[in-house]
XYZ file of C-alpha atoms in Angstrom:
531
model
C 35.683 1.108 -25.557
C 35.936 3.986 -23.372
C 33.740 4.156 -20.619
C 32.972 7.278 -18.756
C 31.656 8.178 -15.329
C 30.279 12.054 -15.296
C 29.544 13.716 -11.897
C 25.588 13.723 -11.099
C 24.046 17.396 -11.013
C 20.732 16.066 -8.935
C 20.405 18.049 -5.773
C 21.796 16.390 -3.086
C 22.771 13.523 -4.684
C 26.338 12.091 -3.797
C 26.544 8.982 -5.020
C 28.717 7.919 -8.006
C 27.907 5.011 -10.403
C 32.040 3.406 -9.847
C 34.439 3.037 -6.913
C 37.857 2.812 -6.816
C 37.784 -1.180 -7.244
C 35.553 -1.559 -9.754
C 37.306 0.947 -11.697
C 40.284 -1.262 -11.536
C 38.280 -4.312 -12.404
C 36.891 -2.554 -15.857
C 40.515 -1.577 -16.737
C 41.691 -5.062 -15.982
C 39.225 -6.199 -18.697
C 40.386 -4.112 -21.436
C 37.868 -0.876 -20.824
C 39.951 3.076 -20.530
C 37.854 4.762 -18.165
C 37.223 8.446 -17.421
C 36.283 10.173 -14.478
C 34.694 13.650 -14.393
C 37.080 15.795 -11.831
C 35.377 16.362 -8.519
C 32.645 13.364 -9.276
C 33.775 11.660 -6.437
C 33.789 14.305 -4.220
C 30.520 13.551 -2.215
C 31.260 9.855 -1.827
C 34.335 10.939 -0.074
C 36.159 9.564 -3.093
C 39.092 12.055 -4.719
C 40.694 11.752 -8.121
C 43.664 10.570 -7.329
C 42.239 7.402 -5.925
C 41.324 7.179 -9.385
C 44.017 8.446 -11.361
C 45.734 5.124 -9.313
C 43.298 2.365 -10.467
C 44.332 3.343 -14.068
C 41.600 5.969 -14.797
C 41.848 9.161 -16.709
C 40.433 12.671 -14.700
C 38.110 15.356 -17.479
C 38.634 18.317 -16.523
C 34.794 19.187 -16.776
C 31.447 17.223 -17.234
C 31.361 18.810 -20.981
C 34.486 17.334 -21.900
C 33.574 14.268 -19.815
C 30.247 13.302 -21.812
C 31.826 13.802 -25.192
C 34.425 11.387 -24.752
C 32.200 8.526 -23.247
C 31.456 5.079 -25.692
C 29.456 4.276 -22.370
C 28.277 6.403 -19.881
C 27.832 5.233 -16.209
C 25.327 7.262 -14.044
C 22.763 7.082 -10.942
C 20.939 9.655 -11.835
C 18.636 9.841 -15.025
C 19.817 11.909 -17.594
C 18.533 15.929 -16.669
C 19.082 19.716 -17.627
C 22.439 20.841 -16.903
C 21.813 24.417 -15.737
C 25.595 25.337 -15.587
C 26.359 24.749 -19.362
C 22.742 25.252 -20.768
C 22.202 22.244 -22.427
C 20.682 18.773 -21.269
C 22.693 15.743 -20.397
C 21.462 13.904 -23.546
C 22.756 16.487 -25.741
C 26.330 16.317 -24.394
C 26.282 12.587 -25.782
C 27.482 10.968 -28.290
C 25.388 9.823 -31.115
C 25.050 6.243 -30.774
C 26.714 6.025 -27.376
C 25.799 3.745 -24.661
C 23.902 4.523 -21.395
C 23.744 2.976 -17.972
C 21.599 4.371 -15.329
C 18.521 4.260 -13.143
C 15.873 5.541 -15.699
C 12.412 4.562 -14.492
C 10.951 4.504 -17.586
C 7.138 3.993 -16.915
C 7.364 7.571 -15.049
C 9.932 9.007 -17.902
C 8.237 8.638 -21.374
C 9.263 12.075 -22.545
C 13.148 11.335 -21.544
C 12.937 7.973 -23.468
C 11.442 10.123 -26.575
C 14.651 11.964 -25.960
C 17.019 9.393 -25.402
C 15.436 7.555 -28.757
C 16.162 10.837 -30.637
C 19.780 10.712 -29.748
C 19.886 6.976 -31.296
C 21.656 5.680 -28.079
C 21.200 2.529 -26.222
C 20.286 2.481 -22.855
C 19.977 -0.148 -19.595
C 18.352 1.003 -16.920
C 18.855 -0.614 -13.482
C 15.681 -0.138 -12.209
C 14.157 -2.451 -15.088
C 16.718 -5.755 -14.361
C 14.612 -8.926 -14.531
C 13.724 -10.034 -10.969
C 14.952 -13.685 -11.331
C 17.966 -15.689 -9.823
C 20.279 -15.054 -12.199
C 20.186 -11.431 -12.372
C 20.335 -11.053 -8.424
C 24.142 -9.680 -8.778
C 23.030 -6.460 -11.102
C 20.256 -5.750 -8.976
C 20.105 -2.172 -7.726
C 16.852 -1.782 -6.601
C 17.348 -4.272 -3.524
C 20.821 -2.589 -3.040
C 19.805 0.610 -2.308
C 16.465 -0.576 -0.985
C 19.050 -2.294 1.366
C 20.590 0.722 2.548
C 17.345 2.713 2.209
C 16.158 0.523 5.571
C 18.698 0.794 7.611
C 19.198 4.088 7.182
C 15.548 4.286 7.784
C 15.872 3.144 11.246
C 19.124 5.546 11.652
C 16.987 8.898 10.899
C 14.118 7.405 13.172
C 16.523 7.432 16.195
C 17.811 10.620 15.344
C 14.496 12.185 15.370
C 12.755 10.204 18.226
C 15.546 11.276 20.746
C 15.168 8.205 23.245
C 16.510 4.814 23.556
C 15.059 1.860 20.996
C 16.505 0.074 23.394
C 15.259 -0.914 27.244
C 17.254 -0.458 29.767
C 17.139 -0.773 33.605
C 19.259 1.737 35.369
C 19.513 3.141 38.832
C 18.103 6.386 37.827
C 15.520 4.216 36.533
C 13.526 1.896 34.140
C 13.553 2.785 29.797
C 11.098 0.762 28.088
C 12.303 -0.444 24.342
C 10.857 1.747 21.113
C 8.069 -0.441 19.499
C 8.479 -0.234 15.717
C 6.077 -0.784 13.035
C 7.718 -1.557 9.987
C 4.921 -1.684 6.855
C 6.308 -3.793 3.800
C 8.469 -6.537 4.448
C 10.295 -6.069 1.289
C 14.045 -6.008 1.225
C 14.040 -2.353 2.510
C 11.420 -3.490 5.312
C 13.762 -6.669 5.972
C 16.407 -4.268 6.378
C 14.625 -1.998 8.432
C 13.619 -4.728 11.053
C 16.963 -6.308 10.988
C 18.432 -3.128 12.295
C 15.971 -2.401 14.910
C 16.185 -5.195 16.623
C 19.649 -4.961 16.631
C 18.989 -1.801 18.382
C 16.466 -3.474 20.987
C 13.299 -2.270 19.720
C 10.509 -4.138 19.909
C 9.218 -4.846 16.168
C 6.394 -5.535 14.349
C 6.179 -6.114 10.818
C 2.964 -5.982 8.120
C 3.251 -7.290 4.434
C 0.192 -8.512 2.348
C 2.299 -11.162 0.861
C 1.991 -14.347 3.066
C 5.149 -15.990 2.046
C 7.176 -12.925 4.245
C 5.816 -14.140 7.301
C 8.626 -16.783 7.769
C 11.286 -14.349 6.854
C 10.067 -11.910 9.513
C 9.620 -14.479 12.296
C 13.222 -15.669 11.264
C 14.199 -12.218 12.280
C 12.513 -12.729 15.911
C 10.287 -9.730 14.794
C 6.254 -10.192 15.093
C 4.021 -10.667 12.067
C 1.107 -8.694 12.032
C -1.685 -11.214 10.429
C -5.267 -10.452 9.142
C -7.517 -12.559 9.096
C -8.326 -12.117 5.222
C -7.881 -15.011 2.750
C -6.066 -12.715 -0.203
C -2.335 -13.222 -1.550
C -0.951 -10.166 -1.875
C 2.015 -11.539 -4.353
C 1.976 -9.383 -7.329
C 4.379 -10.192 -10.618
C 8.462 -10.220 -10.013
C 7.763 -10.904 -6.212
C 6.076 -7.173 -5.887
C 3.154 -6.615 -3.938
C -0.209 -5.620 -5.973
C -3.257 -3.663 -5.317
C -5.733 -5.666 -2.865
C -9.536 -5.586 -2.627
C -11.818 -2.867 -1.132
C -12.186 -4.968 1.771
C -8.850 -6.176 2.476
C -7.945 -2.573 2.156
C -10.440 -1.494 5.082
C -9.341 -4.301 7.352
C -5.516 -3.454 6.905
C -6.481 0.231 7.443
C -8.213 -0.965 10.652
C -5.343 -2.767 11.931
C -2.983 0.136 11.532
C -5.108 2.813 13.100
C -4.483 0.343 16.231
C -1.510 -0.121 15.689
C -0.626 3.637 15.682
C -1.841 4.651 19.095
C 0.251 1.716 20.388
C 4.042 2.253 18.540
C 6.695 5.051 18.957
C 7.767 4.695 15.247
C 6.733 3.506 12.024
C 8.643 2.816 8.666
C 6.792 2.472 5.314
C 8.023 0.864 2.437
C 4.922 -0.187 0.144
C 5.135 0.398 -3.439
C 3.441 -1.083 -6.521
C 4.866 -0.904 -9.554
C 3.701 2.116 -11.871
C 1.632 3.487 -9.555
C 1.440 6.243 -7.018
C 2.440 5.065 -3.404
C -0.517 3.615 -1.642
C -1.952 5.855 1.386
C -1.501 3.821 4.156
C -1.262 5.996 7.171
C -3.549 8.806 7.629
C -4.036 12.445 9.298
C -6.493 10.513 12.237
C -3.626 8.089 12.106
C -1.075 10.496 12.878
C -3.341 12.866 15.235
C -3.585 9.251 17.655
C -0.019 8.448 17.831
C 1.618 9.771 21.083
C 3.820 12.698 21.017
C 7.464 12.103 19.732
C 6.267 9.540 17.718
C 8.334 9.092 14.493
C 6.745 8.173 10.902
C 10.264 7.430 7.887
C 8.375 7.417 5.017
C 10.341 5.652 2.581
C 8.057 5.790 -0.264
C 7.570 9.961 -0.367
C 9.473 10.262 -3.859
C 6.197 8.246 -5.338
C 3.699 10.627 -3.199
C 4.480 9.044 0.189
C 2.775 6.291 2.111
C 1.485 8.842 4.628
C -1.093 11.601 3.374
C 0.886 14.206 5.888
C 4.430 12.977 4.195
C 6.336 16.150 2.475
C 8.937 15.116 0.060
C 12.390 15.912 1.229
C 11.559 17.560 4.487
C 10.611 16.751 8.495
C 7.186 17.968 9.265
C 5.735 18.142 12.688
C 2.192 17.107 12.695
C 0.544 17.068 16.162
C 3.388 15.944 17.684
C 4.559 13.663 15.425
C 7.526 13.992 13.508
C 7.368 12.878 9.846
C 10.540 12.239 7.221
C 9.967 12.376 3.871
C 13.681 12.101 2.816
C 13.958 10.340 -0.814
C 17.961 10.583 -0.359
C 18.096 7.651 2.015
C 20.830 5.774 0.133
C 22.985 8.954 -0.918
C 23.205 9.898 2.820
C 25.342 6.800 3.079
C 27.092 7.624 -0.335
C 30.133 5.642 -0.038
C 28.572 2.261 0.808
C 25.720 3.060 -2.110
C 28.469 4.090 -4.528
C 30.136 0.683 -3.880
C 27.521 -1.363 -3.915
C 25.931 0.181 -7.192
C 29.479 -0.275 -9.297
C 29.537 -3.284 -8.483
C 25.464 -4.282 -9.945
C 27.097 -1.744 -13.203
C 30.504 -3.504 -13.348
C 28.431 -7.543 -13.399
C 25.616 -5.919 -15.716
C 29.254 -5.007 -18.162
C 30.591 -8.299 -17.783
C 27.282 -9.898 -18.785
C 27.790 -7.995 -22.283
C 31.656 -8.530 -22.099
C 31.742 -12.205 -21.657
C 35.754 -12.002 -23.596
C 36.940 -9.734 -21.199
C 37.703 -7.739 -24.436
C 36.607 -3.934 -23.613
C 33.966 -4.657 -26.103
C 30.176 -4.959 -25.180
C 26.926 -6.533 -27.075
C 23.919 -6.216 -26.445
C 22.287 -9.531 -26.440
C 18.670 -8.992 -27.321
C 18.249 -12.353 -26.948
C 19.419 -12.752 -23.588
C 16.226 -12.306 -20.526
C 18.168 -10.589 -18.373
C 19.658 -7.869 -21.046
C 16.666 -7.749 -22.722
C 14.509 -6.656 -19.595
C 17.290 -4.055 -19.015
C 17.297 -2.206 -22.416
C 14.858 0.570 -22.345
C 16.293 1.902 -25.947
C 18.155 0.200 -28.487
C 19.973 1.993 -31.249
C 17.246 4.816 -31.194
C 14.492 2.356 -30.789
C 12.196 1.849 -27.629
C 12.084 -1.733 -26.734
C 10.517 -0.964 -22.789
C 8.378 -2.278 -21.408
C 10.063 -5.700 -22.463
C 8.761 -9.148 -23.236
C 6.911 -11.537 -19.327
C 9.605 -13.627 -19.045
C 8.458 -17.201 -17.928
C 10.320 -17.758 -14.444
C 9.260 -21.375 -14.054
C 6.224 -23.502 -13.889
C 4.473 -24.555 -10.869
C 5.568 -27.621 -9.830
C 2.902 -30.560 -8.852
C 2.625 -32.999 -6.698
C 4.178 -36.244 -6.761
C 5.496 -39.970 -5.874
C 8.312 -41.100 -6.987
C 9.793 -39.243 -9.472
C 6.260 -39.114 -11.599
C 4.013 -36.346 -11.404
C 0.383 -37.447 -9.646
C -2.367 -35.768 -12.555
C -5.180 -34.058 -11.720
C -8.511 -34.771 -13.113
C -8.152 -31.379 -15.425
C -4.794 -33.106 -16.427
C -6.407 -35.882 -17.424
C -9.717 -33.661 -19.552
C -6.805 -31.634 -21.257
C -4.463 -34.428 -22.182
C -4.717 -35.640 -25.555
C -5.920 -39.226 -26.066
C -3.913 -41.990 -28.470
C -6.609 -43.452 -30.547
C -5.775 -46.480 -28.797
C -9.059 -49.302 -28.816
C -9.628 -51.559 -26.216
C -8.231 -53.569 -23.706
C -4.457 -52.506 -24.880
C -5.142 -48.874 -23.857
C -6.265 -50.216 -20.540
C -3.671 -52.495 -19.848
C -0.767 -49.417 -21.409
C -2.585 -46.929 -18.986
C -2.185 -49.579 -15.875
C 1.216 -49.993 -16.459
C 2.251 -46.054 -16.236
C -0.032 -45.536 -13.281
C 1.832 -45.402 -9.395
C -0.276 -48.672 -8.551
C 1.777 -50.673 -11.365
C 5.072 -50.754 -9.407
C 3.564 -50.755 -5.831
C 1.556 -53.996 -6.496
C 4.963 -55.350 -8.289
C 7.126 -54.377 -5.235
C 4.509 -55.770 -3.023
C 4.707 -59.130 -4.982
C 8.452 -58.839 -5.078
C 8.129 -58.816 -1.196
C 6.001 -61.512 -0.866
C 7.966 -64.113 -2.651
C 10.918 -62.970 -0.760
C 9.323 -63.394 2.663
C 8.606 -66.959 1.649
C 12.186 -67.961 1.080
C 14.306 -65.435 3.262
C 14.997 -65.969 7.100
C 12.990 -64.087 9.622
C 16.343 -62.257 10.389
C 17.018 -61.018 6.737
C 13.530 -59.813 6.479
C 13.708 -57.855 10.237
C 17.019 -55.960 8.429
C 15.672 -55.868 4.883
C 12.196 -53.981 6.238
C 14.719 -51.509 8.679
C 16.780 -50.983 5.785
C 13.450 -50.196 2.960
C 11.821 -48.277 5.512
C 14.919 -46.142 6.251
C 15.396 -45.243 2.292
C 11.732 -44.426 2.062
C 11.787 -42.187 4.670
C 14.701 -40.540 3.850
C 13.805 -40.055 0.625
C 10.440 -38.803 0.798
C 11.833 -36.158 3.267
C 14.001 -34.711 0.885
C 11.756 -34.852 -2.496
C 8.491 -33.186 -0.074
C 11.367 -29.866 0.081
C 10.173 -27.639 -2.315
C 13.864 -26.902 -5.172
C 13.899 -23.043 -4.299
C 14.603 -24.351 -0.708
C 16.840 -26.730 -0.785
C 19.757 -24.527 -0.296
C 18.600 -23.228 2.819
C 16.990 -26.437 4.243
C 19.830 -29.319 2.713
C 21.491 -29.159 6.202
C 18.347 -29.987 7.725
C 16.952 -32.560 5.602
C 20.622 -33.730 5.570
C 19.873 -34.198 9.618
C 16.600 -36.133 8.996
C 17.865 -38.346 6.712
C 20.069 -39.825 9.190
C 17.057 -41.521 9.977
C 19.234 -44.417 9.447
C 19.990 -44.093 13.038
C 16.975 -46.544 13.727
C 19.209 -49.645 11.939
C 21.864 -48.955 13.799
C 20.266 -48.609 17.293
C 18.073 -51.840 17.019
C 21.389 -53.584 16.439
C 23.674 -51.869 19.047
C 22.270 -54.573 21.616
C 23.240 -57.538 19.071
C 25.335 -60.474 20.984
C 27.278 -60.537 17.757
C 30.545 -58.197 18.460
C 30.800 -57.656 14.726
C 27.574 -55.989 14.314
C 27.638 -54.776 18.064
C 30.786 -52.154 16.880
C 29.892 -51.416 13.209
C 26.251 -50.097 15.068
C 28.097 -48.352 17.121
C 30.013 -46.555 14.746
C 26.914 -45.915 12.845
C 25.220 -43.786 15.168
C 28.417 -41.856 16.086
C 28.274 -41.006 12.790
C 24.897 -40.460 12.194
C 25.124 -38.191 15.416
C 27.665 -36.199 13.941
C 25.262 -35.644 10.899
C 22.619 -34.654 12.725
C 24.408 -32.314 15.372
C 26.119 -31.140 12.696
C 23.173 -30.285 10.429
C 21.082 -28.262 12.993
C 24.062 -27.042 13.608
C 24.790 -25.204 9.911
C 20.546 -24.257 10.475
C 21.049 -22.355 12.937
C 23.542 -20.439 11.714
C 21.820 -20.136 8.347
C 18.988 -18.628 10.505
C 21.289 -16.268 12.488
C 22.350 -14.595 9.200
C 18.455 -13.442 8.741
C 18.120 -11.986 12.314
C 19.347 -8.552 13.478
């Protein structure tokens, strides 16, 4: 299969949908890949970088588009005003297409695209789920979008974010709002406190607050019972009253901070209006407003797509080229969400891809199949909530036990069967078990046998409370706590014996190396989230 990478036409836009590596990679797995001459060009990347990883240079995009069994873009397909013709015409019939589409905004180009009988994944529709984190554009150039975000903020505010104490004198830091704590937002605050600014943070999703705190940045909290979670982890549209508190808190907010970043979206709809003209009119002069949602109509009402309007003062950025302005680091990072979305539909390694309608992931990324429009895909179940429970066996709820369905079983058997699968079955057995063996074992036994039960309980129950999506992050510290064992060991450390005396001992030297060790790993884990 021949896969072919065409220079985008968009204004402004310098990004490329391959790098030199990846273009390597693709050959290495059996694809011949052409690269539109020049397409590289605003990445920084010439053709003879290419022409070196094993690629073939078109002379011209024309030439380019007719050759492709798979076309890789950024881009969405558009009029090409140099040759006349649209970019869906220069295709093949029944070719392949890769690209950011956006499809709920873009019915008339998936008619198009349909009429053309091609197939097409679009990158902004990969499912939102574990397993499709590697092919997932959106958060890399949502990454990039936020800290280049805080890049064009210091550009325009023309002071320190930074404090400093000189002999000339005394520079307070920048105090930065940063609206959305999505991973644009995340990125956003991870940069300016790497930049000394003083940050606060806003999201309407509850669950951010820990990742924002991790960050040593300040969560802004209302005091409003309503999740803000909306489906795939977005954030969704709150109630009237929610709405008028959170406007509240940033008019306040805006006569106290030098800059603010917005990132709220919500799926298929126009970018909520969360700073206003009053807002802007109280903000002190050379304030700064990056408003990274102006390609959806802009978080602020005053925002201007694509430009820097001065408002009272106040300068505002509209810029929806965030990402291409760092176009070699975008270019890379978006091959490389292309090249794993390939390999998912080239598990041989073969240069040959299928499309898997069966698989979540593909599926959720095919907008058009063979001519047909299969968007907007199938929910796809990410997991069930799990409940509460003792060991091992799920505690029911009285609805649990209303919806169950009931064995015709008649009397006392059902009673007796029900007692048995209950928690208080094997806690009253264990309890007897205990009994019987106080009665025969020596005190001593019994003072090492309770240590010893008490240890494994606790230990236990510490790590099955840790919710599964956590344990990766947390295992080194419920590792730590788990050395709870520590107790055995130190109540025998003073033992005459000079057996036990120096196996205790080098218990807790090694139970102190777990647990030094284990906060140890933490801490670093929590390093990696801060600025």
């Amino acid at each position: 299969m021949k896969i072919v990478i065409p220079a985008e036409i968009h204004r402004g836009e310098k990004r490329l949908a391959t790098s030199p590596e990846v273009v390597g990679k693709l050959v290495a797995a059996g694809f011949k890949v052409v690269v539109e001459s020049g397409a590289g060009k605003g990445a920084s990347i010439g053709d003879d970088v290419f022409r070196e990883m094993g690629a073939k240079i078109a002379r011209d995009a024309e030439s380019a588009w007719a050759a492709g069994d798979l076309i890789l873009k950024v881009r969405p397909p558009q009029y090409n005003k140099e040759l006349g013709r649209h970019e869906i015409d220069l295709m093949q019939k029944g070719a392949h297409l890769i690209s950011f589409i956006w499809p709920a905004q873009n019915e008339e180009l998936l008619q198009k695209l349909a009429k053309r009988k091609v197939t097409v994944q679009a990158m902004d529709s990969i499912p939102r789920i574990s397993r499709a984190q590697k092919l997932d554009a959106l958060s890399s150039m949502a990454n990039i979008a936020g800290y280049r975000a805080v890049i064009e903020a210091s550009h325009q505010f023309n002071r320190f974010l930074s404090g400093q104490i000189t002999a000339a004198g005394k520079v307070d830091p920048a105090r930065v709002l940063v609206i959305g704590a999505g991973v644009a937002g995340l990125a956003a605050i991870g940069t300016a406190k790497s930049l000394g600014a003083i940050v606060r943070a806003f999201d309407t999703r509850p669950e951010v607050k820990g990742q924002i705190l991790s960050m040593d940045a300040e969560f802004l909290e209302l005091e409003f019972e309503e999740d803000g979670t909306g489906q795939g982890g977005y954030a969704k549209v709150m109630s009237k009253e929610f709405i008028a508190a959170e406007m509240e808190l940033f008019a306040q907010q805006a006569r106290e901070v030098d800059i603010i970043i917005t990132t709220a979206l919500i799926p298929g709809k126009p970018a909520p209006k969360l700073i206003t003209r009053k807002m802007v009119e109280s903000m002190r002069d050379g304030s700064v407003i990056i408003d990274l949602a102006s390609e959806q109509g802009g978080n602020c009402e005053a925002t201007v797509p694509d430009k820097v309007v001065n408002k009272h003062g106040v300068y505002i950025v509209g810029y929806t080229d965030l990402p291409s302005r760092l176009a070699a680091q975008s270019s890379q990072l978006y091959a490389t969400n292309i090249y794993n979305l390939i390999m998912e539909m080239c598990p041989q390694r073969d240069g040959k891809i299928t499309v898997d309608m069966e698989d979540e992931v593909i599926r959720g990324a095919t907008v058009v199949n063979c001519g047909e429009i299969t968007w907007p895909p199938p929910p796809i179940a990410v997991g069930a909530e799990r409940k509460p429970s003792f060991g091992g066996q799920a505690i029911k709820t009285a609805q649990d036990e209303v919806d169950a369905p009931q064995a015709p079983v008649a009397g006392e058997t059902s009673e007796i069967s029900r007692f048995c699968k209950s928690v208080w079955f094997p806690l009253i057995l264990g309890g007897l078990a205990l009994f019987g063996l106080g009665q025969v074992a020596p005190p001593s036994f019994m003072t090492h046998f309770t240590v010893f039960i008490l240890s494994c309980f606790i230990g236990y129950m510490v790590i099955w409370s840790v919710s599964p999506t956590l344990h990766t992050p947390l295992m080194s510290v419920t590792n730590a706590i788990s050395s709870i064992i520590i107790l055995g060991a130190l109540t025998q450390i003073s033992s005459g014996n000079s057996l036990i005396y120096i196996l205790a001992g080098i218990a807790v030297f090694i139970t102190c190396i777990n647990i030094v060790g284990g906060f140890s790993v933490t801490q670093r884990m929590l390093q990696m989230f801060r600025g």
